């Protein structure tokens, strides 16, 4: 299956065809996949429901496309390379045939534990090859996987288990993160005190620890696979059967479960992977993301494996044992396509050029970034120093909800401009709208980024709450999917995504709702209320700035601060720690009681002279006080 576009001319021609006749375009691509029973219609949709269906009545199993289909020609080709946290530890290399055996074996183990098609399985694991096995084994038997990033707290896991009523959890004793070892099973144990649906926990032994195992509920991975066959028939799935749930934050309330289905997601993950990264048959591709995020789902596991590529997984962190680790790994495994996040690039930039210059990096062909806007300085460092000015940078804009990359260059075949994601992939129809929902058709304008036509990877619903899906993405502008991002289009039609226009903060490429963090802060016993905003952060892109009202002004502010940070870590996880906490006597509110975030944002950004009109405030004095004590 080769879906690759080979020149800019070809891109333009395909783009045109994809818009003029989307059905025919996606049919030609869809046909190149393996279906147990062919689909009878390519697309049925409306954005009012929303109700979007791709490859209707097609029957398939995504793992047959990701593994079985390759066995004949690529059985001995490497499917997966795993590089451990500790550079001295032996790495793992599995061929497609080996991966097939492991996935089937674990799929049988899941069945043996009573998991059936449609059941939800929560996966809370380190970045080890068994994580990939767990994900694919779920897909093999038609269980819906819900991967929870291993940095989330017990409370966050419990919320996700309860929302999806998961029956089984797959975890490990603990995980390596640089010099640290972090418990996972202990956190799961704590989470399960507040859940009812989980019947079984499978625990992989990564660290040789002896966590508490509950009799009759918990079983070690190795015991679970004992005696299991290495063949397992793939469950027949409908195109629109659920493949996975992935929770993500929005501007209101608790994180919601974004739902992706089998057929369209499969096609879009593979199509976008091949075109953006332009891998050749013997290439080694490496995405540094965690499988706990959509990037890991689509571009560590599904996209590359469906395409028959060799995908690499890394257990550790970019700065361990030193800030040259990424580049050392690139040389060690001969990495050809390298995909990372701007926050990682900025962190490494701060550690000096020598860490890069010690390695040849000759194998690199394409460099990618994802997760947040990349600033021009970081872009140039990446392009000049890492890519030696010979590797195109693909700045890939997309979202958990889009399933795959939407705006990006296609390897070397696209115009490239620092800090610009660029042109839409074929089949993607972006528009910029003004606040009233009118389309801005001229270039060199800024607006709200929306999509006016579906693509196969679009989310289908939010788990258990379709209304919320409509309200969040399809209600703001009639007949459009609203991304929540603002963007500019330059004179050549290249898009530059500026950032969120809603109450969402992007910290190191991780998405949090301000309401979600405020709710966590408010769970602290001394806190009366709080307001959270993002502020520019040199490495993280955005940092979290919290204004907190306590029942009385704390005597020891440092004490009060660490207590609040502790609460946030318990409620969400370490990744949501507020960088700055300012204790205030009150929050700026309108007479109707709405917090004026615009003002708090300006203060956090260090521009208290640009507060604008404050006359509608209930108590303007509060602002003066906040400005005076700002961090
Ligand atoms: C939000 C989606 C898609 C996987 C990683 C994050 C921001 C993502 C870019 C980019 C500018 C970007 C957007 C988007 N974003 N990629 N290349 N340039 N902004 O997934 O957690 O679903 O977050 O990340 O604001 O809406 P996510």
XYZ file of C-alpha atoms and ligand atoms in Angstrom:
658
model
C 0.000 0.000 0.000
C 1.657 3.182 -1.149
C -0.375 6.309 -0.652
C 2.455 8.781 -1.016
C 2.284 12.006 -2.941
C 5.590 12.634 -4.697
C 5.705 16.308 -5.599
C 4.084 19.635 -4.874
C 2.386 19.449 -8.283
C 0.884 16.134 -7.329
C -0.257 17.559 -3.992
C -2.097 20.392 -5.715
C -3.733 18.044 -8.153
C -4.795 15.627 -5.380
C -6.002 18.414 -3.165
C -8.221 19.668 -5.956
C -9.648 16.215 -6.574
C -10.234 15.656 -2.873
C -12.387 18.759 -2.635
C -14.213 18.346 -5.929
C -15.120 14.740 -5.301
C -14.356 13.638 -1.747
C -16.236 10.366 -2.176
C -14.145 9.248 -5.083
C -10.931 10.491 -3.508
C -11.425 8.644 -0.210
C -12.802 5.599 -1.999
C -9.566 5.191 -3.970
C -7.598 5.411 -0.741
C -10.012 3.254 1.240
C -9.757 0.454 -1.318
C -6.052 -0.011 -0.633
C -6.827 -1.312 2.885
C -7.821 -4.807 3.896
C -11.535 -5.194 4.525
C -13.169 -8.398 5.668
C -16.225 -7.145 3.828
C -16.112 -4.086 1.532
C -17.953 -0.897 2.499
C -20.946 0.062 0.410
C -20.800 3.824 0.831
C -17.872 6.158 1.479
C -19.462 8.944 3.507
C -22.678 10.003 5.159
C -22.642 13.151 7.227
C -24.140 16.205 8.790
C -22.552 18.560 11.298
C -25.824 19.400 13.030
C -26.196 16.064 14.853
C -23.358 15.718 14.397
C -23.626 12.424 12.587
C -20.591 11.421 10.579
C -20.009 7.960 9.153
C -17.174 6.796 6.926
C -16.848 3.590 4.901
C -20.367 2.508 5.787
C -21.016 -1.161 6.497
C -17.395 -2.043 5.840
C -16.099 -4.829 8.101
C -12.506 -4.889 9.205
C -10.073 -5.308 11.996
C -7.444 -2.592 12.246
C -4.829 -5.054 13.557
C -5.109 -7.154 10.390
C -4.126 -3.983 8.562
C -1.391 -3.129 11.051
C 0.132 -6.596 11.336
C -1.281 -9.629 9.488
C -1.314 -7.943 6.107
C 2.438 -7.373 6.296
C 3.388 -10.901 7.296
C 3.836 -12.237 3.806
C 6.262 -9.597 2.531
C 7.452 -7.970 5.738
C 7.268 -10.808 8.225
C 10.942 -10.432 9.070
C 11.010 -6.664 8.842
C 11.303 -4.776 12.131
C 7.951 -3.478 13.266
C 9.062 -2.071 16.585
C 12.307 -0.889 18.116
C 12.251 -0.035 21.787
C 14.939 2.034 23.431
C 14.973 1.810 27.249
C 15.393 4.655 29.715
C 18.844 3.398 30.675
C 21.157 3.488 27.639
C 23.057 0.466 29.040
C 19.983 -1.728 29.112
C 19.423 -3.954 26.092
C 17.014 -2.506 23.532
C 14.203 -4.557 22.008
C 13.582 -5.238 18.336
C 10.506 -7.098 17.154
C 9.712 -8.146 13.621
C 6.162 -7.991 12.318
C 5.964 -11.742 12.866
C 7.059 -11.422 16.491
C 4.659 -8.559 17.095
C 1.879 -10.665 15.624
C 2.574 -13.491 18.061
C 2.726 -11.170 21.081
C -0.463 -9.318 20.206
C -2.370 -12.545 19.592
C -1.063 -14.071 22.794
C -2.125 -11.105 24.898
C -5.440 -10.839 23.038
C -6.129 -14.416 24.114
C -5.165 -13.509 27.663
C -7.686 -10.656 27.651
C -10.392 -12.984 26.372
C -9.431 -15.477 29.027
C -10.031 -12.771 31.633
C -13.525 -12.294 30.261
C -13.034 -9.238 28.054
C -15.486 -9.119 25.178
C -16.090 -6.973 22.136
C -17.226 -3.502 23.182
C -15.841 -3.744 26.742
C -13.685 -0.797 27.831
C -10.123 -1.439 28.949
C -8.050 1.238 30.686
C -4.316 1.133 29.998
C -2.006 2.937 32.454
C 1.486 1.902 31.481
C 5.064 3.028 31.002
C 6.451 3.535 27.507
C 7.431 -0.103 27.052
C 6.710 -2.391 24.078
C 4.010 -4.189 26.082
C 2.010 -0.960 25.955
C 1.821 -1.316 22.182
C 0.918 -4.979 22.614
C -1.850 -4.053 25.066
C -3.347 -1.455 22.720
C -3.292 -3.745 19.692
C -4.579 -6.726 21.670
C -7.645 -4.699 22.656
C -8.223 -3.763 19.028
C -7.739 -7.390 18.023
C -10.707 -8.558 20.106
C -12.823 -5.442 19.619
C -12.358 -4.112 23.152
C -12.284 -0.319 23.384
C -8.959 0.923 24.715
C -8.732 4.013 26.852
C -5.081 4.838 27.444
C -4.479 7.087 30.425
C -1.152 8.933 30.441
C 0.999 7.464 33.219
C 1.538 10.906 34.764
C -2.103 11.276 35.779
C -3.165 10.891 39.401
C -5.323 8.210 41.048
C -8.232 10.603 41.028
C -7.874 11.256 37.284
C -7.721 7.504 36.586
C -10.791 6.849 38.710
C -12.737 9.555 36.850
C -11.849 7.984 33.509
C -12.643 4.447 34.682
C -15.995 5.556 36.036
C -16.951 7.578 32.984
C -16.317 4.627 30.664
C -17.221 1.847 33.149
C -14.030 0.000 32.303
C -13.936 -3.679 33.137
C -10.209 -4.262 33.114
C -7.076 -2.207 33.781
C -3.629 -2.951 32.384
C -0.717 -1.411 34.272
C 2.828 -2.083 35.501
C 4.494 -2.122 38.891
C 6.218 1.146 38.092
C 8.008 3.167 35.462
C 11.422 4.655 34.791
C 11.596 8.392 34.112
C 15.231 9.450 33.844
C 16.886 8.978 37.233
C 13.514 8.438 38.923
C 11.309 5.407 39.353
C 7.619 6.070 39.730
C 4.985 3.670 41.064
C 2.035 2.885 38.839
C 0.321 -0.082 40.475
C 0.141 1.791 43.767
C -1.643 4.644 42.022
C -4.028 2.214 40.337
C -4.770 0.587 43.705
C -5.680 3.972 45.093
C -7.844 4.766 42.064
C -9.741 1.495 42.366
C -10.902 2.413 45.854
C -13.272 4.788 44.114
C -14.483 2.662 41.221
C -16.890 -0.237 40.864
C -16.673 -1.502 37.317
C -13.167 -2.998 37.302
C -13.051 -6.772 37.646
C -9.454 -7.477 36.697
C -6.061 -5.753 36.766
C -3.178 -7.096 34.697
C 0.234 -5.954 35.955
C 3.424 -5.993 33.902
C 6.598 -6.481 35.908
C 8.893 -3.702 34.709
C 10.886 -2.891 37.836
C 10.843 -6.112 39.849
C 8.851 -4.449 42.605
C 6.283 -6.171 44.784
C 3.238 -3.924 44.775
C 0.115 -4.912 46.659
C -1.871 -7.385 44.567
C -5.510 -7.984 45.409
C -6.449 -11.636 45.449
C -9.008 -12.524 42.809
C -8.677 -9.189 41.013
C -5.012 -8.664 40.147
C -2.856 -10.884 37.988
C 0.705 -10.543 36.690
C 1.078 -10.152 32.924
C 3.309 -13.204 32.679
C 0.779 -15.364 34.483
C -2.017 -14.004 32.317
C -0.275 -15.015 29.081
C 0.845 -18.382 30.318
C -0.327 -21.121 27.974
C -1.996 -18.677 25.587
C -1.891 -19.421 21.860
C 0.041 -17.090 19.583
C -2.765 -17.050 17.077
C -5.986 -15.189 17.680
C -8.647 -14.584 15.115
C -9.327 -10.901 14.618
C -12.788 -9.807 15.708
C -14.934 -8.526 12.879
C -15.621 -4.835 13.456
C -17.919 -2.461 11.654
C -16.258 0.699 10.283
C -18.202 2.737 12.807
C -17.639 0.468 15.811
C -15.667 2.204 18.538
C -11.900 1.681 18.408
C -10.838 3.817 21.335
C -11.654 6.547 23.813
C -9.071 9.169 24.682
C -9.858 11.728 27.354
C -8.962 15.340 26.687
C -9.598 18.644 28.410
C -11.840 21.406 27.209
C -12.915 24.781 28.434
C -15.595 23.388 30.721
C -15.740 20.767 33.455
C -14.136 17.362 33.499
C -12.120 15.950 30.591
C -14.284 14.308 27.967
C -13.803 11.001 26.202
C -13.109 11.632 22.535
C -14.344 8.642 20.540
C -12.675 7.345 17.386
C -14.046 4.505 15.293
C -12.326 1.771 13.305
C -12.585 2.417 9.574
C -12.079 6.142 9.094
C -9.439 6.435 11.787
C -7.429 3.608 10.240
C -7.467 5.190 6.795
C -6.652 8.669 8.027
C -3.846 7.643 10.393
C -2.047 5.710 7.645
C -2.710 8.199 4.849
C -1.489 11.181 6.868
C 1.528 9.281 8.245
C 2.815 8.321 4.825
C 2.310 11.723 3.285
C 3.640 13.896 6.075
C 6.699 11.789 6.901
C 7.361 10.270 3.467
C 9.021 7.133 4.863
C 10.876 4.775 2.552
C 10.748 1.007 2.974
C 13.890 0.546 5.046
C 13.554 3.702 7.145
C 13.431 3.930 10.916
C 10.816 6.354 12.167
C 10.723 7.798 15.677
C 8.025 9.804 17.391
C 9.019 10.876 20.913
C 5.466 11.398 22.172
C 3.846 9.239 24.824
C 1.205 6.721 23.800
C -0.954 8.346 26.490
C -1.661 11.175 24.015
C -3.242 11.054 20.583
C 0.154 11.595 18.940
C 1.310 8.261 20.326
C -1.866 6.485 19.212
C -1.759 7.745 15.646
C 1.962 8.167 15.012
C 3.754 5.638 17.194
C 1.316 2.779 16.839
C -1.415 2.874 14.219
C -0.152 5.101 11.379
C 3.343 3.591 11.109
C 2.300 -0.035 11.638
C -0.600 0.116 9.191
C 1.938 1.530 6.729
C 4.381 -1.332 7.358
C 7.024 1.015 8.734
C 9.547 0.457 11.513
C 8.439 2.512 14.494
C 10.555 3.306 17.510
C 9.406 3.781 21.064
C 11.482 5.408 23.812
C 10.941 4.821 27.496
C 12.895 7.743 28.893
C 13.216 11.506 28.869
C 15.224 13.840 26.572
C 17.682 14.880 29.282
C 18.733 11.527 30.728
C 21.526 10.656 31.205
C 22.229 13.978 29.473
C 20.706 16.441 27.028
C 22.212 14.579 24.089
C 20.038 11.500 24.531
C 17.674 12.143 21.605
C 20.599 12.596 19.222
C 22.488 9.652 20.631
C 19.428 7.486 19.967
C 19.071 8.871 16.436
C 22.626 7.791 15.648
C 22.356 4.482 17.497
C 19.296 3.296 15.562
C 19.796 5.267 12.354
C 16.593 7.257 12.735
C 15.308 8.729 9.456
C 12.151 10.576 10.487
C 12.139 12.270 13.867
C 8.962 13.757 15.364
C 8.944 15.727 18.620
C 7.390 18.701 20.428
C 8.472 22.361 20.489
C 8.732 22.240 24.282
C 11.370 19.476 24.036
C 13.278 21.474 21.435
C 13.239 24.581 23.624
C 14.343 22.632 26.687
C 17.282 21.160 24.766
C 18.168 24.513 23.191
C 18.843 25.771 26.699
C 21.439 23.015 27.279
C 23.820 24.177 24.586
C 24.830 23.110 21.086
C 27.525 20.646 22.117
C 24.992 17.976 22.955
C 23.860 18.026 19.338
C 27.252 18.519 17.737
C 28.623 15.353 19.356
C 26.468 13.235 17.033
C 26.432 12.857 13.260
C 22.659 12.822 12.705
C 23.395 11.822 9.116
C 20.467 9.445 8.900
C 17.826 12.147 9.439
C 15.596 12.982 6.481
C 12.464 14.634 7.877
C 11.948 16.486 11.168
C 8.505 16.985 12.646
C 6.957 19.037 15.419
C 3.556 18.913 17.092
C 1.562 20.054 20.076
C 1.787 23.826 20.101
C 2.977 26.691 17.948
C 6.727 26.531 17.400
C 8.458 29.872 17.793
C 10.844 30.982 15.085
C 13.958 30.679 17.250
C 13.246 27.064 18.141
C 12.346 26.331 14.522
C 15.727 27.672 13.326
C 17.664 25.753 15.965
C 15.908 22.560 14.905
C 16.384 23.235 11.209
C 19.988 24.462 11.329
C 21.542 22.460 14.112
C 19.636 19.179 14.148
C 18.673 18.976 10.476
C 21.872 20.643 9.197
C 19.695 22.659 6.823
C 18.970 19.592 4.740
C 15.876 18.178 6.423
C 12.462 19.684 5.822
C 10.524 20.507 8.992
C 6.922 19.405 9.045
C 5.032 21.537 11.556
C 1.968 19.362 12.057
C -1.185 20.950 13.359
C -3.946 18.675 14.595
C -5.897 17.671 17.708
C -7.056 14.684 19.706
C -10.403 15.225 18.018
C -9.038 15.200 14.460
C -7.422 11.774 14.872
C -4.613 12.691 12.511
C -2.573 15.547 11.072
C -4.641 18.229 9.318
C -2.276 21.066 8.388
C 1.337 20.269 7.548
C 3.996 20.079 4.906
C 4.425 16.729 3.156
C 8.097 15.898 3.652
C 10.113 17.953 1.213
C 7.210 18.384 -1.211
C 5.668 21.501 0.312
C 6.552 25.149 0.769
C 8.023 25.617 4.230
C 7.927 28.684 6.423
C 9.084 28.928 10.053
C 6.256 28.840 12.589
C 3.689 27.969 9.905
C 1.951 24.606 9.815
C 1.309 25.339 6.140
C -1.276 23.842 3.818
C -4.118 21.419 4.535
C -3.681 17.749 3.713
C -5.784 16.520 0.802
C -9.341 16.039 2.005
C -9.018 18.704 4.702
C -11.097 21.852 4.171
C -10.134 24.558 6.681
C -11.764 27.969 6.819
C -11.237 31.078 8.914
C -14.394 32.554 10.400
C -14.943 35.891 12.089
C -16.739 36.083 15.447
C -20.101 36.216 13.698
C -19.392 33.079 11.730
C -18.747 34.748 8.388
C -16.052 33.139 6.293
C -12.943 35.227 5.767
C -11.945 34.503 2.207
C -9.017 36.895 1.772
C -5.485 35.939 2.685
C -3.233 37.732 5.160
C -6.104 37.655 7.637
C -6.668 36.153 11.050
C -9.730 34.256 12.228
C -11.192 31.277 14.027
C -10.007 28.000 12.553
C -12.871 25.721 11.512
C -13.429 22.792 9.143
C -16.318 22.864 6.730
C -16.185 19.254 5.571
C -15.498 15.965 7.370
C -12.313 13.921 7.002
C -12.125 10.217 7.920
C -10.340 10.782 11.267
C -12.865 13.210 12.782
C -14.185 12.353 16.260
C -17.616 10.759 16.199
C -18.823 11.665 19.674
C -17.743 12.247 23.249
C -18.282 9.097 25.236
C -21.686 8.882 26.861
C -22.602 12.477 26.049
C -23.267 13.309 22.424
C -24.830 16.626 23.375
C -21.499 17.716 24.815
C -19.794 16.828 21.544
C -22.274 18.973 19.629
C -21.995 21.885 22.030
C -18.226 21.851 22.151
C -17.389 21.468 18.488
C -20.431 21.914 16.270
C -22.669 24.493 17.936
C -20.520 27.634 17.727
C -20.845 27.906 13.951
C -23.532 26.229 11.890
C -22.270 23.410 9.672
C -18.700 23.793 10.860
C -16.366 21.901 13.171
C -14.781 24.510 15.453
C -11.212 23.732 16.534
C -10.921 26.230 19.403
C -7.817 27.684 17.751
C -7.141 31.032 16.152
C -5.082 31.109 12.946
C -3.687 33.390 10.272
C -3.426 32.662 6.573
C -0.527 34.233 4.698
C -0.473 35.500 1.131
C 0.251 32.014 -0.209
C -2.503 30.384 1.804
C -0.185 28.886 4.430
C -1.753 28.632 7.871
C -0.108 29.758 11.051
C -1.935 28.500 14.109
C -1.619 31.072 16.868
C -3.164 29.271 19.791
C -6.363 28.604 21.676
C -9.098 31.178 21.740
C -11.042 29.379 24.474
C -10.241 28.778 28.148
C -7.738 26.085 27.385
C -4.076 26.275 28.394
C -1.401 24.393 26.488
C 1.443 23.503 28.863
C 4.313 21.701 27.130
C 1.850 20.478 24.533
C -0.530 19.165 27.215
C -4.005 20.533 27.216
C -5.806 21.720 30.353
C -9.024 23.591 30.872
C -8.801 26.546 33.241
C -12.005 25.314 34.904
C -10.455 21.883 35.418
C -7.413 23.328 37.223
C -9.533 25.756 39.226
C -11.722 22.890 40.377
C -8.583 21.060 41.526
C -7.229 24.110 43.370
C -10.601 24.698 45.010
C -10.444 21.189 46.457
C -7.733 22.483 48.821
C -9.185 22.956 52.275
C -8.054 26.583 52.650
C -9.186 27.798 49.255
C -12.381 29.737 48.744
C -12.093 30.359 45.029
C -9.508 30.704 42.298
C -8.938 31.798 38.739
C -6.345 30.324 36.430
C -4.838 31.763 33.259
C -1.932 30.902 30.984
C 1.135 33.093 30.614
C 4.041 32.858 28.158
C 6.679 30.416 29.400
C 10.082 30.109 27.750
C 10.222 26.328 27.686
C 6.670 25.118 28.283
C 5.024 27.496 25.816
C 2.462 28.407 28.434
C 2.695 28.213 32.197
C -0.168 28.081 34.677
C -0.728 31.219 36.764
C -3.260 30.863 39.567
C -4.931 33.666 41.520
C -6.182 32.192 44.756
C -8.527 33.469 47.433
C -8.156 31.690 50.790
C -10.466 31.827 53.784
C -7.856 34.140 55.311
C -4.634 35.462 53.792
C -2.039 32.733 54.514
C 0.612 33.576 57.098
C 3.199 31.366 55.462
C 2.689 31.757 51.724
C 5.222 29.096 50.732
C 3.480 26.600 52.948
C 0.087 27.452 51.515
C 1.487 27.253 48.005
C 2.955 23.795 48.394
C -0.265 22.601 49.971
C -2.203 23.823 46.905
C 0.305 22.307 44.503
C -0.098 19.038 46.409
C -3.851 19.169 45.936
C -3.497 19.749 42.181
C -1.045 16.852 41.912
C -3.585 14.619 43.692
C -6.532 15.805 41.661
C -4.937 15.770 38.192
C -1.227 14.918 38.252
C 2.209 16.521 38.301
C 1.838 17.835 34.771
C -0.841 20.302 35.896
C 1.198 22.010 38.634
C 0.649 25.753 38.649
C 3.919 27.579 38.066
C 2.847 30.704 39.912
C 0.334 31.123 42.697
C -0.662 34.574 43.838
C -2.819 34.976 46.933
C -5.399 37.689 46.462
C -8.195 39.109 48.571
C -10.701 38.939 45.731
C -11.046 38.293 41.996
C -12.042 40.885 39.429
C -15.674 40.190 38.645
C -18.380 41.841 36.629
C -21.555 42.859 38.410
C -23.109 39.622 37.230
C -20.332 37.671 38.981
C -18.299 36.598 35.940
C -14.536 36.535 36.472
C -12.793 38.878 34.035
C -9.990 36.657 32.831
C -8.847 39.150 30.246
C -7.600 41.334 33.098
C -5.926 38.460 34.933
C -4.273 37.348 31.711
C -2.771 40.790 31.110
C -1.399 40.893 34.640
C 0.081 37.393 34.286
C 1.632 38.411 30.981
C 3.323 41.314 32.755
C 1.312 43.999 31.000
C -0.725 45.591 33.781
C -0.724 48.863 31.856
C -2.887 47.241 29.160
C -5.863 46.167 31.235
C -8.360 48.021 29.082
C -11.736 49.012 30.388
C -12.240 48.042 34.031
C -15.261 50.231 34.666
C -17.742 47.363 34.531
C -16.057 45.702 37.493
C -17.897 45.191 40.717
C -14.887 46.268 42.748
C -12.106 47.939 40.731
C -9.864 48.214 43.823
C -9.283 44.481 43.738
C -7.363 44.905 40.498
C -5.022 47.493 41.935
C -4.188 45.115 44.727
C -3.542 42.223 42.352
C -1.273 44.330 40.144
C 0.715 45.495 43.141
C 1.407 41.961 44.357
C 1.799 40.280 40.954
C 4.482 37.596 40.584
C -4.098 21.626 20.366
C -4.493 20.186 20.335
C -2.232 16.885 18.118
C -1.393 16.222 19.065
C -0.834 17.028 20.172
C -1.771 17.889 20.946
C -2.273 22.869 19.615
C -1.150 21.161 18.141
C 0.040 22.432 16.834
C 0.893 23.061 15.883
C 0.201 25.133 16.711
C -0.693 23.250 17.704
C -3.548 23.517 19.135
C -4.545 22.378 19.143
N -1.414 22.437 18.511
N -0.266 21.159 17.133
N 1.638 22.356 15.013
N 0.942 24.421 15.859
N -0.609 24.599 17.640
O -3.060 17.411 20.935
O -3.916 17.826 23.256
O -5.472 17.498 21.304
O -4.129 19.610 21.566
O -2.684 21.729 20.376
O -3.921 24.527 20.012
O -5.877 22.812 19.256
P -4.199 18.040 21.810
